[in-house]
Amino acid sequence: MDILNPAFWVFVGVVAGIYGLLALALYVQFSMAGLPNFGHVAFMALAAYTMALLVIRADVALVWAGVAGIAAAVALGLLLGIPSVRLRANYLAIATVAGSEMIRYLSTNLNLTGGAVGSVGMLGPTHFATYTNAWQPFIESITAALRHAVGSVATTDFSMFCLVWVTLGLLLMLFRRLERSPWGRVMKAIREDEEAAASLGKHVEAYKLQALVLGGIVGGLAGILWALEIGVFSPDDFQPTLTFYAYLILILGGMNRVWAIPVGAVLFGVLYSGTRFLSFFPLSLVDTGERAYLRLLIVGLVLVLLMAVRPQGMFGKREELLLEK
Amino acid sequence: MLNEWHMGSLLLQLIYNGLVEGAILALTGLGATLVWGIQRVANFAHGDYMTLGAYVAFLLDVTWSTNPVVAAIGTVVATAALAVGLHFILLRPLRGRGLVALSLITVGLGLVLRNALFLVAGSQPRQYAFNQTAVIDLGFVRVAPAELWTGIAAITAVPAVAAMLAWTPLGKTMRAVADNRDLAEISGIDTDGIGLYVWIVAGALAGLGGAMLALVQGTFDPNLGFNVLFLILTVVVLGGIGNAFGALLGGLVLGVVMEVSTWPPFFGGVPTQYQPVVGFVVLILLLMFRPQGILGRARVL
Amino acid sequence: MTEHALLVDGIVRRFGGVRAVDGASFTVQDGSITGLIGPNGAGKTTVFNIISGFLRADGGAVTFRGRRLDGFPPHRIAQAGLVRTFQAPRILTRMSVLENLMLGGVKQPGERFALACLLGSASRREREVREEAMAVLDLLRLTHLAPAYAGTLSGGQRKLLELGRALMAAPRLLLLDEPLAGVAPALADQLLDHVGTLRKHRGMTILIIEHDMEAVMSICDWVVAMDQGRVIASGTPRQIQTNERVIASYLGTVAAAHV
Amino acid sequence: MPVSYAEGGAAIVSDTILSVSDVRARYGDEHILKGVSIDVPRGSIVALLGPNGSGKSTLLKAIYGLNVKRSGTILFRPQGREAVDLLRLKPHEVTAHGVNLVPQLANIFPDLSVYENLEIGSIGDRKRTVERIERVVGVLPLLRHLLRRRAATLSGGQRQTLGIARALMSEPELLILDEPSAGLAPNIVDGVFAQVQEINRRGVSLLIVEQKARQCLAIAHYGYVLDQGRNQIDGPSARLLEDPEMIRLYLGARRRQPESH
């Protein structure tokens, strides 16, 4: 693919925005409330599957199916969270990983979810199942409207790009406001020392559950947007590694800086998608099939180097890390 | 009547299979639990250390056709060296960054190792030259020689490491470092030096476990260890972080529970592909009632 | 001074096979400063943890102003007006000193999610809480540290900050766990003055665990002595000082002569 | 070398075991010590006093190189031919040269037995472990019947004693104690100070950080006061106990005496 082709960069922008949402979901749980969820991708997967299943098998309207998908993600957050709000951080990390792996095994093996082929197989091997019938006209109408404004740049992907980034921008503003509110202060206190917070009359469990719910909503939204963007998805779209991409985006920007998320997301998008399609040296040394491995290798290397050299991210203050205990 | 007899024998076979699988999990979980407890690293690359072991063994066994014993020793040495090398180059300089930060580093490390293996060794399934069709039929259970070796390795290695921790000076030193790192340093222990031994044990056991897993499975690819990574971390948490006997017990319990869950009289039997789900359910249930793990000690305020 | 603010009745707590608290009973008079003393391992901190809801008792009852509180979670107990500090101060290191204090403020509607979405940090109550916090900082002479990360404070300053934060939570009964441990004499005097003022001007009731006998004997109206999970004596400081069981198990002959 | 005391218990500095001069130390960007100098004469007890945040504990960490960035000069046995520059050493090497430290809070290995705690203490010379345990238990007989217990089950006073015993296992020439009396009951505190004197009688030099300034000066030969990361007052302890400036700033006036007096 030509790197000068704007359509390519629009697509990269959409992916970056969706990962940015996932990182934001992680932010509210990890950076704000101190809950190290290592299985965040499960929110995305569950929301996407619930939506697709409801549309394909139960003929539910797309909007309601989407809402139900997000509700399912929230329910999962609570299911994993209610026992784990009592657990210490190490254990929460493991419990959430276990939960997300369960979702992945189930979606890969159940007939209901289409097994390894994913959404297209939801009606069995003889039918080609789609869940975007109602989505296409909607996104087309947006594209038509945008074309009036910006001309031929407006494509379906471009509409999606606008949709994703407007959503992300609004949510970022909301979270920034929340973070500076008394509510955010309690969250931070819980991250630092939940017993101290409890000793001052703060209902720690309630706040942790709120963080889990919010993370579920935003993570579920990311899953639904992802499913709508790519049209067809399979369990492979929700590999456990995805959760770590979200961590990478958080760290790229700076763990405790909510407005750094879009920067991290763009950098990650370029790094990730860029290495997928670009073919100059040294990427030219390996063939396209193997480039997927090389791409992941590079992502891993960046994660390691970043954590080693600048763990506070680009905008974080090092002294905050030193105070950590 | 015949059916009942058949089911009984099947149950024995499943328990046996579970013990073999559990032995591998215990073997690798033991290293992971020591690293987590003493070095304060939840090593998400542990599975990839195993995979690397399996490939080294393949190189020695198939490509260079050495004696299986030589291959086993070579594997253990190679993975121990890898673990120690990464400890000195990467993890030791970053100590004190907190568990989550170090875990993320090992996530990145795992991605690098796994995908490097895909690039170098390719994604096609590999198989050892070991004769895997030979089966010893003991009447009630059928035992493959590979499984026998695995069982022997686990039954000797785990208690040996546990005894080392309980009684030898090195073991006591390791426990002291796990307990209170600064005080250990003040007491005259070179804590960096101890890290070396911990990683030797962990790396060696991971390599051995990886080769064993590949052997028992029959074929393997670069995802071998990563596929069981979460089960290994489950074993660590089940047993109580840093607890060697806990890892042994956790591994065996998990292995047996996962296998026996497929026994038809048990609610019609869980389909084989859902075995890991059973494992994770066990973990989550246990954590609800005993967050510190089976043998871990509860902390009070 | 006749009403019971707190009634601890026969509480029991076991750890494994050990009875850390073995049927301890005592009362705290309204408006008093009551000292809780005893050797290490006597069960004082366990009693504190039970009163403040951080530990569940295996038996017995805790009544605060006529209301049974045992079995309540810590935040409910704090909301009922029973606020504690910790032996090793639990300050929030990566938050500013001011934020630490503001966290303590009571009745903050902005702590609810929906209101936080709407208002952010702009509300009248938030301004009031900020002013209260500044007043407390002034009282503790920490005003110049308001914007600093609490993690940069020294041990003694952390003790002061924790005390201030507890005050922000508007306690009717303040539980202080070894407020003077690790605090230099000059600062300790200052801290004791604060505690005295709180009782006098705010009518606060105070229960205090402390090993500094000079401080306990000078500031407390009533002293409860524990040993091996039980209350072995209670009385005025003077009665306690001359109580032979207390001298034998805790004060020691040297210290008793000393104070 | 014998130490002679004159002028109300002050040590005549004839031989110094630890010499700290112009030491600066920081955590990250937080500068705690801004130039501190102290000397510990061989065979003496030196008290290190001062308000919270004055840098006392940081000085101990700087001597040992634990978690702080430090500069200046810290010499062990400075007059001997083999003067040891502690700034160049890692904590375990400092111990190997004949120093040991009992930290304030986390001063035992809770998961290990008392006996194992002591074993860890003599890691430098395992062959003599048994002999050393005999000797240490001789000095601190309280531990004799506790050897099989898991250290986590000990009471506060027992823990403190074990902490000191663990440090003595390396047979240090200089023992450094960080607030040995913190959080202990009055009757136990007296015991701990008595233990300190007993250890000193057996030839070990001691540097003690304490909040209980009066009690500590009562057993010390010499005292230093730090404030805001710098030296303030120092002198023989008997003189410090009577110095009006010292009383006003650092010892605190005696509080209201109970009526019984």
GROMACS .gro file of N, CA, C and O in nm, chain A residues 13 16-17 19-21 23-24 165 168-169 171-173 249-250 252-254 257-270 314-315:
model
  140
   13GLY      N    1  -0.576   0.626   1.161
   13GLY     CA    2  -0.638   0.715   1.259
   13GLY      C    3  -0.756   0.651   1.329
   13GLY      O    4  -0.773   0.666   1.450
   16ALA      N    5  -0.620   0.396   1.572
   16ALA     CA    6  -0.558   0.464   1.686
   16ALA      C    7  -0.666   0.516   1.781
   16ALA      O    8  -0.654   0.504   1.903
   17GLY      N    9  -0.772   0.572   1.725
   17GLY     CA   10  -0.879   0.627   1.808
   17GLY      C   11  -0.946   0.519   1.891
   17GLY      O   12  -0.976   0.538   2.010
   19TYR      N   13  -0.818   0.226   1.981
   19TYR     CA   14  -0.724   0.185   2.086
   19TYR      C   15  -0.714   0.292   2.194
   19TYR      O   16  -0.696   0.262   2.312
   20GLY      N   17  -0.725   0.418   2.152
   20GLY     CA   18  -0.726   0.527   2.249
   20GLY      C   19  -0.841   0.512   2.347
   20GLY      O   20  -0.826   0.532   2.468
   21LEU      N   21  -0.958   0.472   2.295
   21LEU     CA   22  -1.073   0.448   2.383
   21LEU      C   23  -1.044   0.335   2.481
   21LEU      O   24  -1.076   0.343   2.600
   23ALA      N   25  -0.756   0.246   2.585
   23ALA     CA   26  -0.659   0.298   2.683
   23ALA      C   27  -0.730   0.385   2.785
   23ALA      O   28  -0.696   0.384   2.903
   24LEU      N   29  -0.831   0.460   2.741
   24LEU     CA   30  -0.905   0.545   2.834
   24LEU      C   31  -0.982   0.460   2.935
   24LEU      O   32  -0.988   0.492   3.054
  165TRP      N   33  -1.306   0.989   1.686
  165TRP     CA   34  -1.227   1.093   1.756
  165TRP      C   35  -1.314   1.193   1.828
  165TRP      O   36  -1.274   1.246   1.932
  168LEU      N   37  -1.396   1.009   2.143
  168LEU     CA   38  -1.280   1.007   2.231
  168LEU      C   39  -1.258   1.146   2.293
  168LEU      O   40  -1.234   1.158   2.413
  169GLY      N   41  -1.270   1.250   2.209
  169GLY     CA   42  -1.248   1.386   2.259
  169GLY      C   43  -1.348   1.422   2.368
  169GLY      O   44  -1.308   1.473   2.474
  171LEU      N   45  -1.516   1.218   2.562
  171LEU     CA   46  -1.490   1.139   2.682
  171LEU      C   47  -1.368   1.190   2.757
  171LEU      O   48  -1.366   1.193   2.880
  172LEU      N   49  -1.265   1.231   2.682
  172LEU     CA   50  -1.146   1.284   2.747
  172LEU      C   51  -1.180   1.408   2.828
  172LEU      O   52  -1.134   1.422   2.941
  173MET      N   53  -1.262   1.494   2.771
  173MET     CA   54  -1.302   1.615   2.844
  173MET      C   55  -1.378   1.578   2.971
  173MET      O   56  -1.354   1.634   3.077
  249ILE      N   57  -0.007   0.241   2.519
  249ILE     CA   58  -0.055   0.376   2.487
  249ILE      C   59  -0.054   0.464   2.611
  249ILE      O   60  -0.010   0.578   2.608
  250LEU      N   61  -0.097   0.408   2.722
  250LEU     CA   62  -0.095   0.484   2.847
  250LEU      C   63   0.047   0.526   2.883
  250LEU      O   64   0.071   0.640   2.921
  252LEU      N   65   0.312   0.541   2.683
  252LEU     CA   66   0.369   0.632   2.583
  252LEU      C   67   0.339   0.776   2.621
  252LEU      O   68   0.426   0.863   2.616
  253GLY      N   69   0.214   0.802   2.661
  253GLY     CA   70   0.177   0.938   2.695
  253GLY      C   71   0.220   0.978   2.835
  253GLY      O   72   0.259   1.091   2.858
  254GLY      N   73   0.217   0.885   2.926
  254GLY     CA   74   0.243   0.915   3.066
  254GLY      C   75   0.128   0.859   3.146
  254GLY      O   76   0.014   0.900   3.128
  257ARG      N   77  -0.161   1.091   3.293
  257ARG     CA   78  -0.198   1.211   3.220
  257ARG      C   79  -0.308   1.175   3.122
  257ARG      O   80  -0.282   1.115   3.018
  258VAL      N   81  -0.432   1.213   3.153
  258VAL     CA   82  -0.542   1.168   3.069
  258VAL      C   83  -0.533   1.230   2.930
  258VAL      O   84  -0.559   1.165   2.829
  259TRP      N   85  -0.488   1.355   2.920
  259TRP     CA   86  -0.485   1.419   2.789
  259TRP      C   87  -0.368   1.370   2.704
  259TRP      O   88  -0.355   1.407   2.588
  260ALA      N   89  -0.282   1.288   2.763
  260ALA     CA   90  -0.172   1.233   2.684
  260ALA      C   91  -0.217   1.108   2.607
  260ALA      O   92  -0.145   1.060   2.521
  261ILE      N   93  -0.336   1.059   2.639
  261ILE     CA   94  -0.383   0.936   2.574
  261ILE      C   95  -0.390   0.950   2.421
  261ILE      O   96  -0.339   0.864   2.349
  262PRO      N   97  -0.451   1.059   2.367
  262PRO     CA   98  -0.455   1.068   2.220
  262PRO      C   99  -0.316   1.069   2.158
  262PRO      O  100  -0.296   1.008   2.051
  263VAL      N  101  -0.221   1.134   2.224
  263VAL     CA  102  -0.085   1.135   2.169
  263VAL      C  103  -0.029   0.993   2.167
  263VAL      O  104   0.025   0.947   2.065
  264GLY      N  105  -0.045   0.924   2.278
  264GLY     CA  106   0.001   0.786   2.284
  264GLY      C  107  -0.068   0.701   2.178
  264GLY      O  108  -0.006   0.618   2.112
  265ALA      N  109  -0.199   0.725   2.161
  265ALA     CA  110  -0.276   0.645   2.066
  265ALA      C  111  -0.226   0.668   1.923
  265ALA      O  112  -0.211   0.573   1.845
  266VAL      N  113  -0.199   0.793   1.887
  266VAL     CA  114  -0.151   0.822   1.752
  266VAL      C  115  -0.015   0.758   1.729
  266VAL      O  116   0.009   0.691   1.628
  267LEU      N  117   0.075   0.775   1.828
  267LEU     CA  118   0.207   0.714   1.813
  267LEU      C  119   0.197   0.564   1.796
  267LEU      O  120   0.261   0.504   1.711
  268PHE      N  121   0.110   0.503   1.878
  268PHE     CA  122   0.094   0.360   1.869
  268PHE      C  123   0.037   0.321   1.733
  268PHE      O  124   0.083   0.225   1.671
  269GLY      N  125  -0.063   0.397   1.688
  269GLY     CA  126  -0.125   0.367   1.558
  269GLY      C  127  -0.022   0.368   1.446
  269GLY      O  128  -0.019   0.278   1.363
  270VAL      N  129   0.064   0.469   1.448
  270VAL     CA  130   0.166   0.479   1.345
  270VAL      C  131   0.262   0.360   1.354
  270VAL      O  132   0.293   0.294   1.255
  314MET      N  133   0.599   1.033   2.804
  314MET     CA  134   0.654   1.157   2.750
  314MET      C  135   0.621   1.277   2.836
  314MET      O  136   0.696   1.372   2.843
  315PHE      N  137   0.506   1.271   2.903
  315PHE     CA  138   0.463   1.391   2.976
  315PHE      C  139   0.463   1.374   3.127
  315PHE      O  140   0.434   1.467   3.199
   0.00000   0.00000   0.00000
